[in-house]
Coordinates of C-alpha atoms in Angstrom, one line a residue:
M1 CA 15.1 0.0 -5.8
A2 CA 14.4 2.4 -8.7
Q3 CA 11.8 5.1 -8.3
M4 CA 8.4 4.3 -9.9
T5 CA 7.7 5.9 -13.2
K6 CA 4.4 6.8 -14.8
T7 CA 4.7 3.6 -16.9
D8 CA 5.2 1.6 -13.8
L9 CA 2.2 3.4 -12.2
L10 CA 0.0 2.5 -15.2
K11 CA 1.1 -1.2 -15.0
F12 CA 0.3 -1.3 -11.3
M13 CA -3.1 0.3 -11.8
R14 CA -3.9 -2.3 -14.5
T15 CA -3.2 -5.2 -12.2
H16 CA -6.4 -4.2 -10.4
S17 CA -10.0 -4.3 -11.7
L18 CA -11.9 -3.0 -8.6
A19 CA -11.6 0.4 -6.9
V20 CA -13.4 2.4 -4.3
Q21 CA -14.9 5.4 -6.1
A22 CA -16.1 8.5 -4.3
S23 CA -18.2 11.5 -5.3
V24 CA -20.0 14.3 -3.5
S25 CA -23.7 14.5 -3.0
A26 CA -25.9 17.6 -3.7
L27 CA -25.8 18.3 0.0
G28 CA -22.0 18.0 0.2
G29 CA -21.9 14.6 1.7
P30 CA -19.5 11.8 0.7
Q31 CA -20.7 8.8 -1.3
S32 CA -18.5 5.8 -2.1
A33 CA -19.0 2.6 -4.1
V34 CA -16.9 -0.3 -5.3
I35 CA -16.7 -0.3 -9.1
G36 CA -15.1 -2.4 -11.8
F37 CA -12.8 -0.2 -14.0
V38 CA -10.2 -0.1 -16.7
V39 CA -7.4 2.5 -17.2
S40 CA -6.5 4.0 -20.6
D41 CA -2.9 4.8 -21.7
N42 CA -3.4 8.4 -20.6
F43 CA -4.7 7.4 -17.1
H44 CA -8.4 7.9 -17.8
I45 CA -10.4 5.6 -15.5
F46 CA -13.5 4.2 -17.2
F47 CA -16.5 2.3 -15.8
D48 CA -20.2 1.7 -16.3
T49 CA -23.1 2.4 -14.0
L50 CA -26.9 3.1 -14.1
D51 CA -28.1 6.7 -14.4
T52 CA -30.3 6.1 -11.3
T53 CA -27.3 5.4 -9.0
R54 CA -26.2 8.0 -6.5
K55 CA -22.7 8.2 -8.1
A56 CA -24.2 9.1 -11.5
Q57 CA -26.5 11.7 -10.0
N58 CA -23.7 13.1 -7.9
L59 CA -21.2 13.3 -10.8
R60 CA -23.7 14.9 -13.2
Q61 CA -24.1 17.7 -10.6
N62 CA -20.4 17.9 -9.4
P63 CA -17.8 16.1 -11.6
M64 CA -15.2 15.8 -8.9
I65 CA -14.3 12.2 -8.4
S66 CA -11.8 10.1 -6.5
F67 CA -10.7 6.5 -6.3
V68 CA -8.6 4.2 -4.1
I69 CA -7.0 1.3 -5.9
G70 CA -5.1 -1.5 -4.3
G71 CA -4.5 -2.5 -0.8
L72 CA -6.8 -5.5 -1.1
N73 CA -4.3 -8.3 -1.1
N74 CA -2.9 -9.6 2.2
G75 CA 0.7 -8.6 2.5
D76 CA 0.6 -6.1 -0.3
E77 CA 0.5 -2.6 1.0
R78 CA 0.6 -0.6 -2.2
T79 CA -2.2 1.8 -3.1
V80 CA -3.1 4.5 -5.5
Q81 CA -5.2 7.6 -4.6
Y82 CA -6.6 9.3 -7.7
E83 CA -8.4 12.6 -7.9
G84 CA -10.0 13.8 -11.2
I85 CA -12.9 15.1 -13.1
A86 CA -15.6 12.9 -14.5
D87 CA -17.6 13.1 -17.7
E88 CA -19.6 10.9 -20.0
P89 CA -17.6 10.4 -23.2
K90 CA -19.4 10.2 -26.6
G91 CA -18.6 9.1 -30.1
Q92 CA -15.2 7.6 -31.0
E93 CA -13.8 8.3 -27.5
L94 CA -16.6 6.3 -26.0
D95 CA -16.3 3.4 -28.5
S96 CA -12.5 3.1 -27.8
L97 CA -13.0 3.1 -24.1
K98 CA -15.8 0.6 -24.3
E99 CA -13.5 -1.8 -26.2
L100 CA -10.8 -1.5 -23.6
Y101 CA -13.5 -2.1 -20.9
F102 CA -15.0 -5.1 -22.7
N103 CA -11.6 -6.7 -22.9
R104 CA -11.4 -6.7 -19.1
F105 CA -15.2 -7.2 -18.5
P106 CA -16.7 -9.3 -21.3
D107 CA -20.1 -9.3 -19.6
G108 CA -20.1 -5.5 -20.1
R109 CA -21.3 -6.1 -23.7
E110 CA -24.5 -7.7 -22.4
R111 CA -25.1 -4.8 -19.9
Q112 CA -25.3 -2.4 -22.9
S113 CA -28.9 -3.4 -23.2
W114 CA -29.8 -2.4 -19.7
T115 CA -32.1 0.6 -19.4
G116 CA -30.2 3.6 -18.1
L117 CA -26.7 2.2 -18.4
I118 CA -24.1 5.0 -18.8
Y119 CA -20.4 5.2 -19.0
I120 CA -18.2 7.4 -16.9
R121 CA -14.7 8.5 -17.6
A122 CA -12.4 10.2 -15.1
K123 CA -9.5 12.3 -16.2
P124 CA -6.7 12.6 -13.6
M125 CA -5.7 15.7 -11.9
W126 CA -3.5 14.2 -9.2
I127 CA -2.4 10.6 -8.3
R128 CA -0.5 9.4 -5.3
Y129 CA 1.2 6.0 -5.2
S130 CA 2.1 4.6 -1.8
D131 CA 4.2 1.5 -1.3
F132 CA 4.4 0.5 2.4
N133 CA 5.9 -2.9 1.4
Q134 CA 9.3 -1.3 1.7
D135 CA 11.1 0.6 4.5
P136 CA 11.2 3.5 4.2
P137 CA 7.9 3.6 2.2
E138 CA 7.9 5.0 -1.3
I139 CA 5.3 7.7 -1.7
L140 CA 5.2 9.5 -5.0
E141 CA 2.8 12.1 -6.4
F142 CA 2.0 12.7 -10.0
D143 CA 0.4 16.0 -11.0
F144 CA -1.7 16.0 -14.1
G145 CA -2.7 19.7 -13.9
T146 CA -5.9 21.3 -12.6
K147 CA -7.7 21.3 -15.9
A148 CA -7.8 17.4 -15.9
N149 CA -6.7 17.2 -19.5
G150 CA -5.5 13.6 -18.9
G151 CA -2.1 14.6 -20.2

């Protein structure tokens, strides 16, 4: 079996629409939530949330973010661990990401009217893909650099 490429990784990530997202509280404690997300061509993860949520408050104070994607289907033991830096995109970047998001989550258009709705983008620093469906398992790491430029 051929080794997974970044293109394969992107395809795998796009087969999922839910992820466990984690951030760090002001007191240094973990906080996790299930979010609906999309992934851009440069591996930016994008989702919406309310500015009153713990994740939003945490990320505004400390932009370090992580996700676990996959592992939800019986018999499919493939996952992605993703670590990155979060921000709130503006302007054309935001508009482009919202269109990608609305293609996956059409109800997102209606949520735009919600008071306090914000959009979070994560830029990758490190991604690990694990496939335990095979023996030996395939485990690959993709380094995007410490500056989280999304490159």
